[in-house]
Short mmCIF file of C-alpha atoms in Angstrom, two decimals:
data_model
loop_
_atom_site.label_atom_id
_atom_site.label_comp_id
_atom_site.label_asym_id
_atom_site.label_seq_id
_atom_site.Cartn_x
_atom_site.Cartn_y
_atom_site.Cartn_z
CA MET A 74 100.36 25.31 188.10
CA THR A 75 101.23 21.79 187.74
CA ALA A 76 98.78 18.80 189.11
CA SER A 77 100.27 18.89 192.10
CA SER A 78 99.47 21.74 192.76
CA ILE A 79 95.64 21.73 192.02
CA SER A 80 93.98 20.26 195.03
CA THR A 81 90.31 20.07 196.35
CA SER A 82 91.28 23.30 198.47
CA THR A 83 91.47 25.06 195.25
CA VAL A 84 89.00 24.42 192.24
CA ARG A 85 85.75 23.06 191.98
CA ARG A 86 84.82 20.47 189.95
CA ILE A 87 81.97 20.78 187.24
CA PRO A 88 81.18 17.51 185.35
CA ALA A 89 80.98 17.65 181.54
CA ALA A 90 77.38 16.88 181.58
CA GLN A 91 77.05 20.61 183.09
CA TRP A 92 79.66 22.24 181.50
CA GLN A 93 78.95 21.45 177.70
CA PRO A 94 75.17 23.04 178.36
CA LEU A 95 76.61 26.26 179.20
CA ALA A 96 78.94 26.66 176.78
CA ALA A 97 76.78 25.73 174.18
CA ALA A 98 74.29 28.51 174.70
CA HIS A 99 77.14 30.67 175.18
CA GLU A 100 78.12 30.25 171.78
CA GLN A 101 75.11 30.60 170.34
CA ARG A 102 74.17 33.69 171.84
CA ALA A 103 78.02 34.69 171.21
CA ASP A 104 76.63 33.50 167.34
CA ALA A 105 73.48 35.83 167.22
CA LEU A 106 75.80 38.58 167.91
CA SER A 107 78.41 38.80 165.48
CA LEU A 108 76.05 37.44 162.64
CA ALA A 109 75.60 40.50 161.33
CA HIS A 110 78.98 41.56 160.70
CA ARG A 111 80.01 38.03 160.08
CA GLU A 112 77.11 38.48 156.85
CA ARG A 113 79.11 41.66 156.13
CA SER A 114 81.98 41.00 156.18
CA GLN A 115 81.61 38.18 154.04
CA ARG A 116 80.12 40.77 151.32
CA GLY A 117 82.68 43.24 151.75
CA GLU A 118 80.30 45.95 153.38
CA LYS A 119 80.83 48.48 156.12
CA HIS A 120 78.86 49.95 158.46
CA PRO A 121 79.48 52.82 160.54
CA VAL A 122 77.95 52.10 163.45
CA GLU A 123 78.47 48.33 164.51
CA ASP A 124 81.74 48.04 162.95
CA PHE A 125 83.84 49.99 165.31
CA LEU A 126 82.39 47.14 168.18
CA TRP A 127 84.82 44.86 165.63
CA THR A 128 87.77 47.33 164.54
CA TYR A 129 88.06 49.64 167.46
CA TYR A 130 87.75 46.50 170.38
CA SER A 131 90.17 43.89 168.76
CA VAL A 132 87.81 40.96 170.09
CA LYS A 133 87.31 38.65 167.05
CA PRO A 134 83.82 36.70 166.28
CA ARG A 135 85.73 33.32 167.37
CA GLU A 136 87.15 34.49 170.50
CA LEU A 137 83.80 36.39 171.69
CA ARG A 138 81.96 32.31 171.45
CA ARG A 139 85.00 31.34 173.44
CA TRP A 140 83.15 30.49 176.61
CA HIS A 141 84.86 30.68 180.07
CA PRO A 142 83.66 29.73 183.34
CA GLY A 143 85.64 32.08 185.51
CA ALA A 144 88.95 31.39 188.14
CA GLY A 145 88.51 28.17 190.49
CA VAL A 146 86.87 25.92 187.92
CA PHE A 147 87.85 22.68 186.87
CA LEU A 148 86.27 21.32 183.87
CA GLU A 149 85.76 17.72 183.60
CA ASP A 150 86.25 15.66 179.78
CA ALA A 151 87.91 19.61 178.91
CA ASP A 152 90.85 19.73 176.53
CA ARG A 153 91.52 22.99 177.40
CA GLY A 154 96.12 22.74 177.09
CA SER A 155 96.12 24.51 174.18
CA TRP A 156 93.75 27.14 175.39
CA ARG A 157 95.73 30.52 176.65
CA HIS A 158 96.38 30.12 180.31
CA TYR A 159 94.51 27.34 180.55
CA THR A 160 96.01 24.16 182.32
CA SER A 161 94.85 20.12 181.36
CA THR A 162 95.49 17.34 184.48
CA ALA A 163 94.23 14.69 185.24
CA ALA A 164 90.86 15.05 188.16
CA ALA A 165 92.62 12.28 190.38
CA SER A 166 95.07 15.35 191.47
CA ILE A 167 91.33 17.04 192.10
CA ALA A 168 89.68 13.59 193.41
CA PRO A 169 91.76 11.07 193.95
CA GLY A 170 89.82 7.62 193.00
CA SER A 171 88.42 10.06 190.11
CA GLU A 172 89.46 8.61 186.03
CA ALA A 173 88.51 11.71 184.52
CA SER A 174 90.85 14.17 182.86
CA GLY A 175 89.38 17.96 181.99
CA SER A 176 91.41 21.67 181.90
CA VAL A 177 91.03 25.09 184.45
CA VAL A 178 92.55 28.22 184.56
CA ASP A 179 96.35 28.43 185.08
CA LEU A 180 96.29 31.60 187.56
CA THR A 181 99.99 31.13 188.51
CA GLU A 182 100.45 31.63 184.96
CA PHE A 183 97.85 34.04 183.99
CA PHE A 184 99.03 36.29 187.11
CA ALA A 185 101.99 36.12 186.13
CA THR A 186 101.73 37.59 182.14
CA ARG A 187 98.89 39.58 183.05
CA GLY A 188 99.09 41.22 186.58
CA ALA A 189 100.17 44.31 185.58
CA THR A 190 96.89 44.61 183.44
CA VAL A 191 94.63 42.82 186.69
CA ASP A 192 95.93 45.62 188.73
CA TYR A 193 95.59 48.51 186.04
CA VAL A 194 91.50 47.38 185.40
CA GLU A 195 90.84 46.58 189.32
CA GLN A 196 92.32 50.16 190.31
CA LEU A 197 90.61 52.39 187.30
CA LEU A 198 87.32 50.50 187.42
CA THR A 199 87.18 50.69 191.06
CA ALA A 200 88.12 55.43 191.14
CA THR A 201 85.27 55.06 187.82
CA LEU A 202 82.98 53.70 190.78
CA GLU A 203 83.53 55.70 193.26
CA ARG A 204 83.78 58.69 190.95
CA THR A 205 80.75 61.00 190.69
CA PRO A 206 79.53 60.09 187.32
CA ARG A 207 79.34 63.66 185.53
CA TYR A 208 75.70 64.16 183.03
CA GLY A 209 76.81 67.83 180.50
CA CYS A 210 78.64 66.51 178.40
CA PHE A 211 76.00 65.97 175.74
CA GLY A 212 77.95 63.79 173.34
CA LEU A 213 79.59 66.57 171.74
CA HIS A 214 82.94 64.49 171.81
CA GLU A 215 81.89 63.23 168.36
CA TRP A 216 81.31 66.60 167.12
CA ALA A 217 84.98 67.69 168.06
CA MET A 218 86.44 65.17 166.21
CA VAL A 219 84.63 66.53 162.71
CA TYR A 220 85.08 70.57 163.72
CA ARG A 221 86.34 72.24 161.38
CA MET A 222 86.68 69.60 158.84
CA THR A 223 85.88 69.25 155.16
CA PRO A 224 83.80 66.62 154.27
CA GLU A 225 86.34 64.54 152.94
CA GLN A 226 87.94 64.77 155.82
CA ILE A 227 85.14 63.32 158.30
CA ARG A 228 85.77 60.11 159.59
CA HIS A 229 82.37 57.86 157.87
CA ALA A 230 83.04 60.15 154.63
CA ALA A 231 79.45 57.87 153.69
CA LEU A 232 77.34 59.60 155.66
CA PRO A 233 76.23 63.08 155.85
CA LEU A 234 76.79 65.70 158.35
CA ARG A 235 72.41 66.67 160.05
CA ILE A 236 72.89 69.88 159.68
CA GLY A 237 75.62 70.69 157.60
CA HIS A 238 79.22 71.36 158.11
CA GLU A 239 79.01 75.62 159.55
CA ALA A 240 75.97 74.30 161.17
CA THR A 241 78.48 71.49 163.31
CA ASP A 242 81.46 73.45 164.19
CA LEU A 243 78.87 76.78 165.33
CA VAL A 244 77.56 73.92 168.14
CA VAL A 245 81.03 73.20 169.27
CA GLU A 246 81.71 76.79 169.50
CA GLU A 247 78.27 77.90 171.77
CA HIS A 248 78.77 74.73 173.70
CA PRO A 249 81.01 73.65 176.67
CA ILE A 250 82.97 71.21 175.60
CA ALA A 251 83.97 68.39 178.85
CA CYS A 252 85.30 65.10 177.42
CA THR A 253 86.91 62.72 180.24
CA HIS A 254 87.96 60.16 178.23
CA PHE A 255 90.87 60.14 176.74
CA ASP A 256 90.61 57.69 174.09
CA ALA A 257 87.74 59.90 173.01
CA PHE A 258 90.14 62.83 173.54
CA ARG A 259 92.51 62.10 171.24
CA PHE A 260 90.41 62.21 168.09
CA PHE A 261 89.64 65.12 168.24
CA THR A 262 90.68 67.55 165.53
CA PRO A 263 93.18 70.15 166.00
CA GLU A 264 90.95 72.96 166.58
CA ALA A 265 89.03 72.19 168.94
CA ALA A 266 91.41 70.00 171.34
CA PRO A 267 92.15 73.30 172.57
CA LEU A 268 88.30 74.01 173.10
CA ASN A 269 87.58 70.89 175.62
CA THR A 270 87.69 72.48 179.84
CA VAL A 271 90.52 69.30 180.69
CA GLN A 272 93.06 67.37 178.60
CA PRO A 273 93.20 64.35 179.72
CA THR A 274 95.99 61.66 179.10
CA ARG A 275 96.94 58.36 178.90
CA GLU A 276 98.59 58.81 182.28
CA THR A 277 95.85 60.79 183.81
CA GLN A 278 93.03 58.40 182.56
CA PRO A 279 92.74 56.51 186.09
CA GLU A 280 92.03 59.99 187.64
CA LEU A 281 89.42 61.33 185.64
CA GLU A 282 87.45 58.03 184.30
CA GLN A 283 83.91 58.60 184.82
CA ALA A 284 80.92 56.44 184.48
CA GLY A 285 78.74 59.02 182.87
CA CYS A 286 80.74 58.48 179.90
CA LEU A 287 79.57 56.92 177.30
CA HIS A 288 82.71 55.69 175.88
CA ALA A 289 84.23 54.54 179.72
CA GLY A 290 80.64 52.80 178.72
CA MET A 291 81.77 50.32 176.05
CA ASP A 292 85.22 50.26 177.59
CA VAL A 293 83.93 48.01 180.25
CA TYR A 294 83.76 45.27 177.04
CA LYS A 295 87.51 46.05 176.53
CA TRP A 296 88.64 45.55 180.33
CA ALA A 297 86.64 42.26 180.31
CA ALA A 298 87.87 40.81 177.26
CA LYS A 299 91.70 42.07 178.48
CA LEU A 300 91.26 39.70 181.30
CA GLY A 301 90.07 36.94 179.22
CA PRO A 302 89.42 32.62 181.70
CA ILE A 303 88.80 34.96 184.63
CA ILE A 304 85.94 36.46 183.58
CA PRO A 305 82.80 33.99 183.36
CA GLY A 306 81.31 33.99 179.77
CA GLU A 307 77.78 35.33 181.25
CA LEU A 308 79.67 39.03 182.15
CA LEU A 309 81.57 39.26 178.59
CA LEU A 310 78.70 39.00 176.90
CA ASP A 311 76.72 41.66 178.64
CA ALA A 312 80.02 43.71 178.45
CA PHE A 313 79.58 43.09 174.43
CA GLU A 314 75.81 44.30 174.46
CA LEU A 315 75.78 47.47 176.68
CA ALA A 316 79.11 48.62 174.53
CA ARG A 317 76.71 47.87 171.62
CA ASP A 318 73.64 49.98 173.30
CA ILE A 319 75.96 52.21 173.70
CA ARG A 320 77.77 53.04 170.27
CA VAL A 321 74.16 53.14 168.71
CA VAL A 322 73.28 56.38 170.95
CA ASP A 323 77.08 57.72 170.28
CA MET A 324 76.13 57.72 166.60
CA GLN A 325 72.77 58.86 166.82
CA ALA A 326 73.35 61.63 169.19
CA SER A 327 77.02 62.73 166.68
CA PRO A 328 76.80 65.09 164.02
CA TYR A 329 76.67 62.54 161.39
CA ASP A 330 73.22 61.83 159.74
CA VAL A 331 72.30 57.81 160.59
CA SER A 332 68.69 57.89 159.35
CA SER A 333 69.86 55.38 156.78
CA LEU A 334 71.00 53.54 158.63
CA GLY A 335 67.18 53.41 160.21
CA LEU A 336 68.53 55.01 163.17
CA ALA A 337 66.55 58.09 164.37
CA ALA A 338 68.73 61.08 165.81
CA ILE A 339 69.02 62.65 169.44
CA PRO A 340 69.39 66.32 168.89
CA ILE A 341 71.68 67.10 171.13
CA GLU A 342 71.96 70.63 169.81
CA THR A 343 68.56 70.83 171.23
CA PRO A 344 66.95 71.14 174.18
CA GLU A 345 64.90 67.88 174.21
CA GLY A 346 67.85 66.48 172.72
CA LYS A 347 69.86 67.08 176.02
CA ARG A 348 67.32 66.07 177.62
CA GLU A 349 66.82 62.33 175.87
CA TYR A 350 70.70 61.92 175.87
CA THR A 351 70.97 62.21 179.85
CA GLN A 352 68.08 60.23 180.61
CA LEU A 353 70.06 57.42 178.54
CA GLN A 354 72.92 58.33 179.51
CA ARG A 355 71.89 57.67 183.23
CA GLY A 356 70.45 54.12 182.20
CA PHE A 357 73.70 53.17 180.50
CA THR A 358 75.68 54.76 183.75
CA GLU A 359 73.68 52.14 186.22
CA ARG A 360 74.07 48.86 183.34
CA GLY A 361 77.84 50.21 182.85
CA ASN A 362 78.68 50.14 187.10
CA ALA A 363 76.49 46.74 187.74
CA LEU A 364 78.93 45.34 185.34
CA ARG A 365 82.31 47.41 186.91
CA THR A 366 80.99 45.48 190.10
CA ARG A 367 80.70 42.08 188.23
CA VAL A 368 84.53 42.75 186.61
CA LEU A 369 86.04 44.14 190.51
CA THR A 370 84.22 40.85 191.73
CA ALA A 371 85.63 38.09 188.85
CA ILE A 372 89.24 39.95 190.00
CA ARG A 373 88.79 39.22 193.51
CA VAL A 374 87.50 35.32 193.10
CA ALA A 375 90.97 35.50 190.57
CA ARG A 376 92.72 37.14 193.60
CA SER A 377 90.90 34.04 196.54
CA TRP A 378 91.75 30.99 194.03
CA GLN A 379 95.52 31.72 193.31
CA GLU A 380 96.21 32.41 197.20
CA LEU A 381 94.94 29.34 197.88
CA VAL A 382 97.28 27.98 194.84
CA SER A 383 100.34 29.35 196.14
CA ALA A 384 99.13 28.08 199.86
CA ASP A 385 98.98 24.63 198.56
#
């Protein structure tokens, strides 16, 4: 996108006095969300629950704190020419007579390089919203990931299994396993994988993803992060908070004993635990679908602005 291709019909201007406080508030919120992780990193400490948000999802704290206004917004007096998918230009191309300069998301470049990702995320989230959520999995994916493993083999070796290895294996064997999420299923032990009622693959992910799945809810954060500057900052942080909240429940319902982390178990091997898990699952589904809708809206906004840019 060049300065000559930007016009008053394709962007809206936000003066520095308006957008800078928004950016500062976003940075403060992001810093608060990453503070514990950053402090642990400095001390060389691990956290079996929260580290997942910073390792499985590759967004760094410095990236999380970058505020984006979304597509079609010209930030006056902003110097973001070095930011990926941004371009800097003189405000005179936006409003004749203005002496200010600023930055705007380069939608032509963004769609040229990220168009396939946008298409995939749009397809996946749309299909997920249209599909009936399922609430019968009870978080057994985490149990299937340790099925028939020795204490030395399990991922979180520092945490004991809450009911022991033999009893954990028995829970897997006595419950139907119905994991629809490929990125959870691919970590099943070889002995557990054939017990799953479906066999997800990367190719079938758009056909199987459903909003009741906790991992699908966490992944809304991943998809929002992949779309970068067309996702408004508040939406990205809201998605991060959902992923954080789901991760806690994911581990509470897991076979691991998380009491040393100050977390109470959700004993999904009992009727009471199943009811608690399902109630939380329904709440996450509602929050996740609201975020999916907002991501799809951001995509539609970006596509609309790009059409205007192309028309100019």
